[in-house]
């Protein structure tokens, strides 16, 4: 069904946009609401939901078969992240990783692809609780206090496990780079 | 080059976290009405899109040479100027070759059963020793996926359901470690990204298998089911489709306790009173020579950060670190070396209590020095010892005591 929808989106059929919104509206609005936080206004969420569908409509030609849901989810998350950043600096943006500089544009593209694979690998290898904390913080941009409340644990535990997640990610990236 | 972790995840797709639903219902669609004819914003969007397409077409006709996407964007005004995703995630191979007829009618009516079992009995690709992925059971009540597999050295083992005693015994056997770890790694690598759930509407959801080795065993995880999703009707591995069937008699496995007990807080402070050189780190110079499997090296020292409880082993080996990569035997071998000391190396506290030291769950290389580190608090928690505020006195390996500097 997704591939059929994607084909119609690629052909820029307006009904396909309606169908996509009907199917994925709840998913997209949930992601955006969770990134913006509980104080998010309905207007902001609505605006970003529309932006997300618009962006996917415009770029349907570059979405591979089977990836519509993933593409929508990532677009929703990234739109909400940019929206937050425009308002104020994100506390989690302080955390950066050191990565080697690419020597040339072709190498940069290859490195980015490899880096994305390693990021997925590192996250998949985290313990389930650590992974949830890591994703809630860095992916859904939730504060440590918010995560602590949702997951019923002390904020210090959340921070400690975030440290462990960061280390694991850096090590996975470093280890493979040394190869 | 520095990169923010938040940006590093821009290409990551997650559907594992149970998210809060917005408190405001259906901000775009109107309830209780035929959706397609009563949408407010979508209709506006569609109308503006039609106008945009017409506008772009007019621009195309009226402006010579402006046949690019820029002309399209400029003519709409409302079009987003930036898109944040440059590429799309990988999908499991064989997604497009799904054979709908492979789903039997009864599998589509199994959603009321708590446990759904898909029998795969798949050989690990590229493996010649006989490791197999036997089946995957979905616990629809808890949203968990339980995987059962068979390994050549532990034929009856069910990961996660193996008796903890059996697992503990096996972990002390170096041959078992060598085979078990290499097989597990191979298993995880082989199936990652190639398995996916199949839903009644033919949509798919990739599964990934995570595998982590800890000092006290292996923890294996598989992508949990999203609560948002419909019940999957099958699992697909490349071109092959395996239907789920309900199993009312299925007994969910009980994981060994040692695999699920984590300390609540890793930052257990230790007293730094033994820090004789005042650098904030306790260092025990060991310089222990070892030989194994034709290789040799030295465990140079062990450091302990009293503030975080992080313990690091430093080793010097007589071979290039590069040679070790890609060969799981060496990773297993390094763990074996440390397991030797797991049985004989202890951290003695000033109050006389002791903590058996174990191997680490992380491996790194730097300039020929091999190091592994373990959070001491984790080891302490596994042994049921509270080390908070305790004062480390010295390290004892075999009959020798190594004092801190």
mmCIF file of C-alpha atoms in Angstrom, chain A residues 1-3 12 14-15 17-19 21-22 25-27 29-31 33-34 38 40-42 45-47 49-51 53-55 57-59 62-67 69-71 73-75 77-79 81-82 85-86 90 92-93 95-102 112 115-117 119-121 123-129 131-132 134-142 150 153-154 156-157 160-161 164 166-167 169 171 173 175 178-179, chain B residues 1-29 35-37 39-43 45-46 48-50 52-53 72 76 78-91 95-96 189 192 201-205 208-212 214 219 221-224 226 228-229 261-267 308 310 322 325-326 331 361-366 371 373 375 378:
data_model
loop_
_atom_site.group_PDB
_atom_site.id
_atom_site.type_symbol
_atom_site.label_atom_id
_atom_site.label_comp_id
_atom_site.label_asym_id
_atom_site.label_seq_id
_atom_site.Cartn_x
_atom_site.Cartn_y
_atom_site.Cartn_z
ATOM 1 C CA UNK A 1 0.000 0.000 0.000
ATOM 2 C CA UNK A 2 2.852 2.372 0.888
ATOM 3 C CA UNK A 3 4.578 1.799 -2.409
ATOM 4 C CA UNK A 12 2.090 14.546 -7.762
ATOM 5 C CA UNK A 14 -3.240 15.660 -4.957
ATOM 6 C CA UNK A 15 -5.382 12.764 -3.677
ATOM 7 C CA UNK A 17 -1.350 13.862 -0.372
ATOM 8 C CA UNK A 18 -4.755 13.528 1.266
ATOM 9 C CA UNK A 19 -4.291 9.794 1.643
ATOM 10 C CA UNK A 21 -2.169 12.677 5.658
ATOM 11 C CA UNK A 22 -5.030 10.417 6.532
ATOM 12 C CA UNK A 25 -1.311 12.137 10.476
ATOM 13 C CA UNK A 26 -1.371 10.546 13.912
ATOM 14 C CA UNK A 27 2.206 9.282 13.628
ATOM 15 C CA UNK A 29 1.710 14.703 15.012
ATOM 16 C CA UNK A 30 2.767 12.350 17.819
ATOM 17 C CA UNK A 31 6.435 12.630 16.896
ATOM 18 C CA UNK A 33 4.339 16.727 19.874
ATOM 19 C CA UNK A 34 6.914 14.624 21.702
ATOM 20 C CA UNK A 38 4.185 18.893 26.643
ATOM 21 C CA UNK A 40 3.621 22.582 22.725
ATOM 22 C CA UNK A 41 0.735 24.562 21.323
ATOM 23 C CA UNK A 42 -1.733 22.948 19.007
ATOM 24 C CA UNK A 45 2.091 21.113 16.072
ATOM 25 C CA UNK A 46 -0.387 21.679 13.259
ATOM 26 C CA UNK A 47 1.995 23.958 11.433
ATOM 27 C CA UNK A 49 2.627 18.591 10.622
ATOM 28 C CA UNK A 50 1.658 20.490 7.498
ATOM 29 C CA UNK A 51 5.293 21.406 6.837
ATOM 30 C CA UNK A 53 3.694 16.543 4.654
ATOM 31 C CA UNK A 54 4.569 19.388 2.342
ATOM 32 C CA UNK A 55 8.274 18.534 2.431
ATOM 33 C CA UNK A 57 5.238 15.802 -1.096
ATOM 34 C CA UNK A 58 7.973 17.930 -2.635
ATOM 35 C CA UNK A 59 10.613 15.254 -2.314
ATOM 36 C CA UNK A 62 13.819 10.876 -3.888
ATOM 37 C CA UNK A 63 12.129 8.454 -1.465
ATOM 38 C CA UNK A 64 12.880 4.825 -2.064
ATOM 39 C CA UNK A 65 10.176 2.176 -2.058
ATOM 40 C CA UNK A 66 9.314 0.991 1.425
ATOM 41 C CA UNK A 67 10.766 4.084 3.073
ATOM 42 C CA UNK A 69 7.025 5.931 6.835
ATOM 43 C CA UNK A 70 10.664 6.260 7.867
ATOM 44 C CA UNK A 71 11.093 9.350 5.714
ATOM 45 C CA UNK A 73 9.108 10.171 10.725
ATOM 46 C CA UNK A 74 12.584 11.586 10.208
ATOM 47 C CA UNK A 75 11.252 14.681 8.490
ATOM 48 C CA UNK A 77 11.513 14.918 13.939
ATOM 49 C CA UNK A 78 13.948 17.155 12.061
ATOM 50 C CA UNK A 79 11.344 19.830 11.398
ATOM 51 C CA UNK A 81 14.087 20.044 16.060
ATOM 52 C CA UNK A 82 14.743 23.029 13.798
ATOM 53 C CA UNK A 85 16.410 25.579 17.715
ATOM 54 C CA UNK A 86 15.006 28.727 16.171
ATOM 55 C CA UNK A 90 18.983 23.167 22.815
ATOM 56 C CA UNK A 92 21.576 18.620 24.272
ATOM 57 C CA UNK A 93 23.406 20.454 21.479
ATOM 58 C CA UNK A 95 27.209 17.284 23.389
ATOM 59 C CA UNK A 96 29.406 16.891 20.355
ATOM 60 C CA UNK A 97 31.567 14.096 19.020
ATOM 61 C CA UNK A 98 34.967 14.420 17.420
ATOM 62 C CA UNK A 99 35.022 12.907 13.956
ATOM 63 C CA UNK A 100 37.727 12.945 11.282
ATOM 64 C CA UNK A 101 37.466 15.553 8.545
ATOM 65 C CA UNK A 102 36.705 14.173 5.105
ATOM 66 C CA UNK A 112 28.401 10.044 6.042
ATOM 67 C CA UNK A 115 28.703 7.018 9.872
ATOM 68 C CA UNK A 116 24.954 6.571 9.678
ATOM 69 C CA UNK A 117 25.422 2.819 9.608
ATOM 70 C CA UNK A 119 25.265 5.199 14.531
ATOM 71 C CA UNK A 120 22.484 2.658 13.952
ATOM 72 C CA UNK A 121 24.816 -0.133 15.023
ATOM 73 C CA UNK A 123 22.284 2.442 19.159
ATOM 74 C CA UNK A 124 21.108 -1.081 18.431
ATOM 75 C CA UNK A 125 23.819 -2.430 20.704
ATOM 76 C CA UNK A 126 22.835 -0.330 23.678
ATOM 77 C CA UNK A 127 20.916 -1.950 26.479
ATOM 78 C CA UNK A 128 17.186 -1.354 26.001
ATOM 79 C CA UNK A 129 16.857 1.123 28.862
ATOM 80 C CA UNK A 131 18.819 3.119 24.283
ATOM 81 C CA UNK A 132 15.462 4.530 25.251
ATOM 82 C CA UNK A 134 19.578 8.020 24.621
ATOM 83 C CA UNK A 135 16.875 8.325 21.987
ATOM 84 C CA UNK A 136 14.518 10.291 24.198
ATOM 85 C CA UNK A 137 17.295 12.789 24.909
ATOM 86 C CA UNK A 138 19.097 13.129 21.596
ATOM 87 C CA UNK A 139 16.376 12.110 19.156
ATOM 88 C CA UNK A 140 13.207 13.336 20.801
ATOM 89 C CA UNK A 141 15.062 16.148 22.618
ATOM 90 C CA UNK A 142 13.406 15.522 25.960
ATOM 91 C CA UNK A 150 8.501 9.224 32.201
ATOM 92 C CA UNK A 153 14.051 6.794 37.667
ATOM 93 C CA UNK A 154 16.210 9.454 39.301
ATOM 94 C CA UNK A 156 21.096 11.286 38.055
ATOM 95 C CA UNK A 157 20.569 7.821 36.629
ATOM 96 C CA UNK A 160 24.790 8.603 33.977
ATOM 97 C CA UNK A 161 23.257 6.397 31.332
ATOM 98 C CA UNK A 164 27.456 5.694 28.913
ATOM 99 C CA UNK A 166 27.739 8.849 24.437
ATOM 100 C CA UNK A 167 30.855 6.855 25.234
ATOM 101 C CA UNK A 169 28.698 5.882 20.352
ATOM 102 C CA UNK A 171 33.853 4.253 20.742
ATOM 103 C CA UNK A 173 32.744 5.482 15.621
ATOM 104 C CA UNK A 175 36.942 1.932 16.525
ATOM 105 C CA UNK A 178 40.866 3.103 13.133
ATOM 106 C CA UNK A 179 40.203 0.227 10.786
ATOM 107 C CA UNK B 1 35.384 17.927 12.885
ATOM 108 C CA UNK B 2 32.840 18.259 15.666
ATOM 109 C CA UNK B 3 29.264 17.185 15.173
ATOM 110 C CA UNK B 4 26.322 17.481 17.512
ATOM 111 C CA UNK B 5 24.851 14.176 18.563
ATOM 112 C CA UNK B 6 21.381 15.541 17.882
ATOM 113 C CA UNK B 7 22.426 16.184 14.273
ATOM 114 C CA UNK B 8 24.140 12.837 14.036
ATOM 115 C CA UNK B 9 20.714 11.275 14.482
ATOM 116 C CA UNK B 10 19.068 13.215 11.659
ATOM 117 C CA UNK B 11 19.192 10.141 9.451
ATOM 118 C CA UNK B 12 18.083 7.787 12.195
ATOM 119 C CA UNK B 13 14.636 6.260 12.116
ATOM 120 C CA UNK B 14 13.126 5.230 15.410
ATOM 121 C CA UNK B 15 9.828 3.553 16.043
ATOM 122 C CA UNK B 16 10.692 1.780 19.267
ATOM 123 C CA UNK B 17 9.897 4.429 21.841
ATOM 124 C CA UNK B 18 6.374 4.586 23.187
ATOM 125 C CA UNK B 19 5.492 8.228 22.721
ATOM 126 C CA UNK B 20 2.832 10.353 24.352
ATOM 127 C CA UNK B 21 -0.195 11.057 22.219
ATOM 128 C CA UNK B 22 -0.991 14.749 21.816
ATOM 129 C CA UNK B 23 -3.735 15.816 24.242
ATOM 130 C CA UNK B 24 -5.528 17.717 21.514
ATOM 131 C CA UNK B 25 -7.391 15.341 19.274
ATOM 132 C CA UNK B 26 -7.126 15.285 15.519
ATOM 133 C CA UNK B 27 -5.837 18.805 14.951
ATOM 134 C CA UNK B 28 -6.351 18.560 11.232
ATOM 135 C CA UNK B 29 -9.126 16.101 10.532
ATOM 136 C CA UNK B 35 -12.360 12.468 6.189
ATOM 137 C CA UNK B 36 -11.557 13.206 2.606
ATOM 138 C CA UNK B 37 -14.344 15.710 2.240
ATOM 139 C CA UNK B 39 -10.419 18.247 5.958
ATOM 140 C CA UNK B 40 -9.614 21.855 6.571
ATOM 141 C CA UNK B 41 -5.898 22.248 6.206
ATOM 142 C CA UNK B 42 -5.318 19.373 3.798
ATOM 143 C CA UNK B 43 -7.796 20.855 1.388
ATOM 144 C CA UNK B 45 -2.787 22.428 1.029
ATOM 145 C CA UNK B 46 -4.153 20.547 -1.935
ATOM 146 C CA UNK B 48 -2.458 25.624 -2.883
ATOM 147 C CA UNK B 49 -0.575 22.748 -4.463
ATOM 148 C CA UNK B 50 -2.808 22.824 -7.495
ATOM 149 C CA UNK B 52 1.397 26.056 -7.228
ATOM 150 C CA UNK B 53 1.570 23.489 -9.998
ATOM 151 C CA UNK B 72 8.723 26.140 -9.105
ATOM 152 C CA UNK B 76 4.719 29.297 -4.784
ATOM 153 C CA UNK B 78 4.762 28.953 0.590
ATOM 154 C CA UNK B 79 7.005 26.096 -0.403
ATOM 155 C CA UNK B 80 9.471 25.082 2.294
ATOM 156 C CA UNK B 81 12.868 26.407 1.382
ATOM 157 C CA UNK B 82 14.812 23.723 3.187
ATOM 158 C CA UNK B 83 14.539 20.021 3.646
ATOM 159 C CA UNK B 84 16.453 18.347 6.391
ATOM 160 C CA UNK B 85 16.800 14.857 5.057
ATOM 161 C CA UNK B 86 19.375 14.339 2.365
ATOM 162 C CA UNK B 87 19.068 10.616 2.028
ATOM 163 C CA UNK B 88 16.796 7.841 3.141
ATOM 164 C CA UNK B 89 17.425 4.918 5.448
ATOM 165 C CA UNK B 90 18.287 1.479 4.249
ATOM 166 C CA UNK B 91 15.511 -1.002 3.773
ATOM 167 C CA UNK B 95 11.093 -5.727 0.265
ATOM 168 C CA UNK B 96 9.591 -5.447 -3.155
ATOM 169 C CA UNK B 189 25.454 -9.088 11.759
ATOM 170 C CA UNK B 192 20.483 -7.065 10.815
ATOM 171 C CA UNK B 201 -1.773 -3.953 4.466
ATOM 172 C CA UNK B 202 1.522 -5.202 2.943
ATOM 173 C CA UNK B 203 3.516 -2.516 4.678
ATOM 174 C CA UNK B 204 6.760 -3.570 6.281
ATOM 175 C CA UNK B 205 8.804 -2.628 9.288
ATOM 176 C CA UNK B 208 17.238 -5.161 13.778
ATOM 177 C CA UNK B 209 19.028 -7.426 16.154
ATOM 178 C CA UNK B 210 21.213 -5.896 18.785
ATOM 179 C CA UNK B 211 23.907 -7.887 20.517
ATOM 180 C CA UNK B 212 26.034 -6.776 23.400
ATOM 181 C CA UNK B 214 28.884 -8.030 29.046
ATOM 182 C CA UNK B 219 22.223 -9.565 26.057
ATOM 183 C CA UNK B 221 17.584 -7.549 21.791
ATOM 184 C CA UNK B 222 15.291 -7.324 18.853
ATOM 185 C CA UNK B 223 13.270 -4.354 17.712
ATOM 186 C CA UNK B 224 10.205 -4.149 19.940
ATOM 187 C CA UNK B 226 5.465 -0.320 18.012
ATOM 188 C CA UNK B 228 0.964 2.161 17.000
ATOM 189 C CA UNK B 229 1.292 -0.659 14.552
ATOM 190 C CA UNK B 261 20.112 -6.292 36.916
ATOM 191 C CA UNK B 262 21.755 -2.958 36.342
ATOM 192 C CA UNK B 263 22.899 -0.500 38.961
ATOM 193 C CA UNK B 264 20.588 2.445 39.320
ATOM 194 C CA UNK B 265 23.436 4.886 39.291
ATOM 195 C CA UNK B 266 26.847 4.191 37.820
ATOM 196 C CA UNK B 267 28.537 7.139 39.498
ATOM 197 C CA UNK B 308 33.126 7.553 38.612
ATOM 198 C CA UNK B 310 35.570 3.467 36.099
ATOM 199 C CA UNK B 322 45.256 -3.845 13.286
ATOM 200 C CA UNK B 325 40.394 -6.468 14.153
ATOM 201 C CA UNK B 326 37.939 -8.495 12.189
ATOM 202 C CA UNK B 331 38.169 -10.312 20.972
ATOM 203 C CA UNK B 361 32.363 -4.495 27.952
ATOM 204 C CA UNK B 362 34.273 -2.097 25.793
ATOM 205 C CA UNK B 363 37.395 -2.544 23.760
ATOM 206 C CA UNK B 364 39.508 0.174 22.299
ATOM 207 C CA UNK B 365 42.897 0.764 20.708
ATOM 208 C CA UNK B 366 45.269 3.619 20.912
ATOM 209 C CA UNK B 371 42.618 -1.222 26.872
ATOM 210 C CA UNK B 373 37.335 -0.610 30.855
ATOM 211 C CA UNK B 375 32.478 0.559 35.399
ATOM 212 C CA UNK B 378 28.429 -2.348 37.553
#
